[in-house]
PDB file of C-alpha atoms in Angstrom:
ATOM      1  CA  MET A   1       0.000   0.000   0.000  1.00  0.00           C
ATOM      2  CA  ILE A   2       1.415   3.339  -1.003  1.00  0.00           C
ATOM      3  CA  ARG A   3       0.549   6.443   1.004  1.00  0.00           C
ATOM      4  CA  LYS A   4       0.448   9.853  -0.400  1.00  0.00           C
ATOM      5  CA  THR A   5       2.534  12.587   1.230  1.00  0.00           C
ATOM      6  CA  GLY A   6      -0.583  14.492   2.213  1.00  0.00           C
ATOM      7  CA  ASP A   7      -1.813  11.511   4.296  1.00  0.00           C
ATOM      8  CA  LEU A   8       1.130  11.740   6.723  1.00  0.00           C
ATOM      9  CA  LYS A   9       0.468  15.354   7.717  1.00  0.00           C
ATOM     10  CA  PRO A  10      -2.561  14.703   9.975  1.00  0.00           C
ATOM     11  CA  LEU A  11      -0.812  11.741  11.647  1.00  0.00           C
ATOM     12  CA  LEU A  12       2.341  13.769  12.268  1.00  0.00           C
ATOM     13  CA  GLN A  13       0.306  16.748  13.510  1.00  0.00           C
ATOM     14  CA  SER A  14      -1.623  14.599  16.035  1.00  0.00           C
ATOM     15  CA  ARG A  15       1.617  13.132  17.416  1.00  0.00           C
ATOM     16  CA  ILE A  16       3.125  16.607  17.829  1.00  0.00           C
ATOM     17  CA  ASN A  17      -0.027  17.821  19.635  1.00  0.00           C
ATOM     18  CA  PHE A  18       0.020  14.749  21.905  1.00  0.00           C
ATOM     19  CA  PHE A  19       3.725  15.292  22.700  1.00  0.00           C
ATOM     20  CA  SER A  20       3.325  19.044  23.434  1.00  0.00           C
ATOM     21  CA  THR A  21       0.253  18.415  25.636  1.00  0.00           C
ATOM     22  CA  GLY A  22       2.165  15.756  27.588  1.00  0.00           C
ATOM     23  CA  LEU A  23       5.144  18.057  28.001  1.00  0.00           C
ATOM     24  CA  LEU A  24       2.913  20.882  29.239  1.00  0.00           C
ATOM     25  CA  LEU A  25       1.244  18.586  31.794  1.00  0.00           C
ATOM     26  CA  LEU A  26       4.634  17.371  33.003  1.00  0.00           C
ATOM     27  CA  LEU A  27       5.836  20.958  33.479  1.00  0.00           C
ATOM     28  CA  LEU A  28       2.693  21.868  35.398  1.00  0.00           C
ATOM     29  CA  MET A  29       3.243  18.928  37.738  1.00  0.00           C
ATOM     30  CA  VAL A  30       6.964  19.615  38.300  1.00  0.00           C
ATOM     31  CA  MET A  31       6.875  23.434  38.658  1.00  0.00           C
ATOM     32  CA  PRO A  32       5.504  23.484  42.243  1.00  0.00           C
ATOM     33  CA  LEU A  33       8.502  21.415  43.323  1.00  0.00           C
ATOM     34  CA  PHE A  34      10.844  24.212  42.261  1.00  0.00           C
ATOM     35  CA  ALA A  35       8.733  27.110  43.503  1.00  0.00           C
ATOM     36  CA  GLN A  36      10.324  28.920  46.413  1.00  0.00           C
ATOM     37  CA  THR A  37       8.136  29.101  49.448  1.00  0.00           C
ATOM     38  CA  GLU A  38       9.045  31.264  52.385  1.00  0.00           C
ATOM     39  CA  ARG A  39       9.897  29.188  55.418  1.00  0.00           C
ATOM     40  CA  SER A  40       8.049  29.929  58.590  1.00  0.00           C
ATOM     41  CA  LEU A  41       8.636  29.013  62.206  1.00  0.00           C
ATOM     42  CA  ILE A  42       6.338  28.914  65.195  1.00  0.00           C
ATOM     43  CA  ILE A  43       7.264  31.190  68.100  1.00  0.00           C
ATOM     44  CA  GLU A  44       7.485  29.299  71.388  1.00  0.00           C
ATOM     45  CA  GLU A  45       8.484  32.225  73.558  1.00  0.00           C
ATOM     46  CA  ILE A  46       9.394  35.908  73.259  1.00  0.00           C
ATOM     47  CA  LEU A  47      12.210  37.150  75.499  1.00  0.00           C
ATOM     48  CA  ILE A  48      12.934  40.874  75.873  1.00  0.00           C
ATOM     49  CA  GLU A  49      16.393  41.958  77.052  1.00  0.00           C
ATOM     50  CA  GLY A  50      17.900  45.363  77.785  1.00  0.00           C
ATOM     51  CA  ASN A  51      14.756  47.237  78.774  1.00  0.00           C
ATOM     52  CA  ARG A  52      15.495  48.875  82.110  1.00  0.00           C
ATOM     53  CA  LYS A  53      13.246  51.882  81.653  1.00  0.00           C
ATOM     54  CA  THR A  54      10.655  50.792  79.096  1.00  0.00           C
ATOM     55  CA  HIS A  55       7.876  48.611  80.458  1.00  0.00           C
ATOM     56  CA  ARG A  56       7.518  45.190  78.836  1.00  0.00           C
ATOM     57  CA  SER A  57       3.855  45.908  78.027  1.00  0.00           C
ATOM     58  CA  VAL A  58       4.874  48.999  76.011  1.00  0.00           C
ATOM     59  CA  ILE A  59       7.263  46.928  73.891  1.00  0.00           C
ATOM     60  CA  GLU A  60       4.655  44.175  73.455  1.00  0.00           C
ATOM     61  CA  ASN A  61       2.187  46.778  72.130  1.00  0.00           C
ATOM     62  CA  TYR A  62       4.562  47.416  69.217  1.00  0.00           C
ATOM     63  CA  LEU A  63       5.070  43.706  68.496  1.00  0.00           C
ATOM     64  CA  ASP A  64       2.828  42.080  65.917  1.00  0.00           C
ATOM     65  CA  LEU A  65       4.100  38.702  67.082  1.00  0.00           C
ATOM     66  CA  GLN A  66       2.664  36.363  69.719  1.00  0.00           C
ATOM     67  CA  PRO A  67       3.801  32.988  71.089  1.00  0.00           C
ATOM     68  CA  GLY A  68       2.236  30.181  69.061  1.00  0.00           C
ATOM     69  CA  GLN A  69       2.152  32.310  65.911  1.00  0.00           C
ATOM     70  CA  SER A  70       3.822  31.299  62.657  1.00  0.00           C
ATOM     71  CA  ILE A  71       6.412  33.885  61.537  1.00  0.00           C
ATOM     72  CA  THR A  72       8.521  34.620  58.461  1.00  0.00           C
ATOM     73  CA  LYS A  73      11.706  36.640  57.902  1.00  0.00           C
ATOM     74  CA  GLU A  74       9.630  39.475  56.467  1.00  0.00           C
ATOM     75  CA  GLN A  75       7.497  39.710  59.624  1.00  0.00           C
ATOM     76  CA  ILE A  76      10.633  39.838  61.767  1.00  0.00           C
ATOM     77  CA  ARG A  77      12.094  42.610  59.596  1.00  0.00           C
ATOM     78  CA  LEU A  78       8.863  44.638  59.767  1.00  0.00           C
ATOM     79  CA  THR A  79       8.662  44.240  63.548  1.00  0.00           C
ATOM     80  CA  GLN A  80      12.249  45.428  63.960  1.00  0.00           C
ATOM     81  CA  THR A  81      11.568  48.462  61.759  1.00  0.00           C
ATOM     82  CA  ARG A  82       8.422  49.281  63.728  1.00  0.00           C
ATOM     83  CA  LEU A  83      10.312  49.208  67.042  1.00  0.00           C
ATOM     84  CA  GLU A  84      13.152  51.341  65.651  1.00  0.00           C
ATOM     85  CA  GLN A  85      10.671  53.970  64.470  1.00  0.00           C
ATOM     86  CA  THR A  86       9.390  54.527  68.009  1.00  0.00           C
ATOM     87  CA  ASN A  87      12.685  56.322  68.842  1.00  0.00           C
ATOM     88  CA  PHE A  88      12.571  54.704  72.297  1.00  0.00           C
ATOM     89  CA  PHE A  89      15.684  52.695  71.480  1.00  0.00           C
ATOM     90  CA  LYS A  90      19.105  53.372  70.008  1.00  0.00           C
ATOM     91  CA  GLU A  91      19.389  49.770  68.837  1.00  0.00           C
ATOM     92  CA  VAL A  92      16.887  46.964  68.230  1.00  0.00           C
ATOM     93  CA  GLU A  93      17.924  43.413  67.434  1.00  0.00           C
ATOM     94  CA  LEU A  94      15.650  40.401  66.937  1.00  0.00           C
ATOM     95  CA  LEU A  95      17.304  36.999  67.223  1.00  0.00           C
ATOM     96  CA  LEU A  96      15.913  33.527  66.614  1.00  0.00           C
ATOM     97  CA  SER A  97      17.199  30.497  68.467  1.00  0.00           C
ATOM     98  CA  PRO A  98      16.064  26.876  68.143  1.00  0.00           C
ATOM     99  CA  GLY A  99      12.984  25.870  70.067  1.00  0.00           C
ATOM    100  CA  THR A 100      12.261  22.633  71.898  1.00  0.00           C
ATOM    101  CA  SER A 101      11.091  20.880  68.728  1.00  0.00           C
ATOM    102  CA  PRO A 102      11.806  21.201  64.995  1.00  0.00           C
ATOM    103  CA  GLY A 103       9.909  24.064  63.353  1.00  0.00           C
ATOM    104  CA  ASN A 104       9.706  26.024  66.608  1.00  0.00           C
ATOM    105  CA  ALA A 105      11.880  28.968  67.645  1.00  0.00           C
ATOM    106  CA  GLN A 106      12.520  31.243  70.564  1.00  0.00           C
ATOM    107  CA  LEU A 107      12.504  34.957  69.660  1.00  0.00           C
ATOM    108  CA  THR A 108      14.845  37.193  71.648  1.00  0.00           C
ATOM    109  CA  LEU A 109      14.405  40.943  71.372  1.00  0.00           C
ATOM    110  CA  LYS A 110      17.491  42.891  72.476  1.00  0.00           C
ATOM    111  CA  VAL A 111      17.144  46.647  72.876  1.00  0.00           C
ATOM    112  CA  LYS A 112      19.452  49.494  73.906  1.00  0.00           C
ATOM    113  CA  GLU A 113      17.317  52.265  75.287  1.00  0.00           C
ATOM    114  CA  ARG A 114      17.665  55.946  74.493  1.00  0.00           C
ATOM    115  CA  TRP A 115      18.133  57.649  77.852  1.00  0.00           C
ATOM    116  CA  GLY A 116      18.486  61.335  77.153  1.00  0.00           C
ATOM    117  CA  PRO A 117      16.895  63.882  74.884  1.00  0.00           C
ATOM    118  CA  TYR A 118      17.804  64.024  71.231  1.00  0.00           C
ATOM    119  CA  PHE A 119      17.753  66.729  68.579  1.00  0.00           C
ATOM    120  CA  SER A 120      16.025  66.402  65.249  1.00  0.00           C
ATOM    121  CA  PHE A 121      15.870  68.527  62.154  1.00  0.00           C
ATOM    122  CA  ARG A 122      14.673  68.207  58.619  1.00  0.00           C
ATOM    123  CA  SER A 123      16.256  69.739  55.587  1.00  0.00           C
ATOM    124  CA  GLY A 124      15.909  69.594  51.858  1.00  0.00           C
ATOM    125  CA  TYR A 125      16.404  71.289  48.553  1.00  0.00           C
ATOM    126  CA  ASN A 126      14.023  72.568  45.934  1.00  0.00           C
ATOM    127  CA  GLU A 127      14.596  74.697  42.862  1.00  0.00           C
ATOM    128  CA  LEU A 128      12.406  77.548  44.106  1.00  0.00           C
ATOM    129  CA  ASP A 129      13.941  78.103  47.561  1.00  0.00           C
ATOM    130  CA  GLY A 130      17.243  76.229  47.342  1.00  0.00           C
ATOM    131  CA  TRP A 131      18.474  74.561  50.523  1.00  0.00           C
ATOM    132  CA  TYR A 132      16.299  74.881  53.606  1.00  0.00           C
ATOM    133  CA  VAL A 133      16.084  73.581  57.176  1.00  0.00           C
ATOM    134  CA  SER A 134      12.729  73.169  58.838  1.00  0.00           C
ATOM    135  CA  GLN A 135      11.347  71.691  62.018  1.00  0.00           C
ATOM    136  CA  ILE A 136      14.295  71.799  64.361  1.00  0.00           C
ATOM    137  CA  GLY A 137      13.301  70.058  67.548  1.00  0.00           C
ATOM    138  CA  LEU A 138      14.245  68.648  70.912  1.00  0.00           C
ATOM    139  CA  HIS A 139      12.599  65.363  71.904  1.00  0.00           C
ATOM    140  CA  TYR A 140      12.579  63.277  75.043  1.00  0.00           C
ATOM    141  CA  ASP A 141      10.501  60.228  74.126  1.00  0.00           C
ATOM    142  CA  ASN A 142       9.562  57.450  76.533  1.00  0.00           C
ATOM    143  CA  GLN A 143      10.443  59.609  79.528  1.00  0.00           C
ATOM    144  CA  PHE A 144       8.717  57.463  82.144  1.00  0.00           C
ATOM    145  CA  GLY A 145       9.017  54.140  80.316  1.00  0.00           C
ATOM    146  CA  LYS A 146       5.348  54.099  79.337  1.00  0.00           C
ATOM    147  CA  GLY A 147       5.749  55.051  75.679  1.00  0.00           C
ATOM    148  CA  ASN A 148       4.938  58.740  76.073  1.00  0.00           C
ATOM    149  CA  ASN A 149       6.324  61.350  73.699  1.00  0.00           C
ATOM    150  CA  LEU A 150       7.572  64.732  74.860  1.00  0.00           C
ATOM    151  CA  GLY A 151       9.146  67.245  72.535  1.00  0.00           C
ATOM    152  CA  SER A 152       9.045  70.571  70.821  1.00  0.00           C
ATOM    153  CA  GLU A 153       9.766  71.669  67.267  1.00  0.00           C
ATOM    154  CA  ILE A 154      10.210  75.106  65.765  1.00  0.00           C
TER     155      ILE A 154
END
C-alpha cells in the first residue's frame, strides 16, 4: 500500500499535539517542586532583654508577634523596623534560636534604650527656595518608660 505525502500530515500533527500536551502537563506537575516558598517558624516564647526603663507591656504593644504564631523573615524585619521607628531605642535586634522541637523557635528581642533627649531637624532642597532647614526640635521620648512622647519643634 502506497501512502500519499498528504496523508502523513494529519498523523504527524496529532503526534506533535500529543507530545506538546504531555510536556505541558509534566511541566505543570513539576513546577511546584521548584517554587520557592518562604519558610516559617512557630514562636514558642518571646524574650525581651535590655529594657530597664521601658515597660515590657509597652514593647509588646509594638510587636505584631505572639507565642504560638507562625512567623517569616519578612514579619521579623517589619517588627524590627516598627520598634526602631518609636525612637525609644538606640538599637533593636531580633534573634531567633532553636525551640524545643523542629519548626519552633525562641525569639529574643534585644534593645538598647535611648536615655536622654535628642535633637532632630529636617532639611531639603528645591529649585524655588534652594536649601532649607525646617522643624528643628528637641525630643525626650519614653520619659517614664510608658511610651509617652515629649518634645518641641520650631
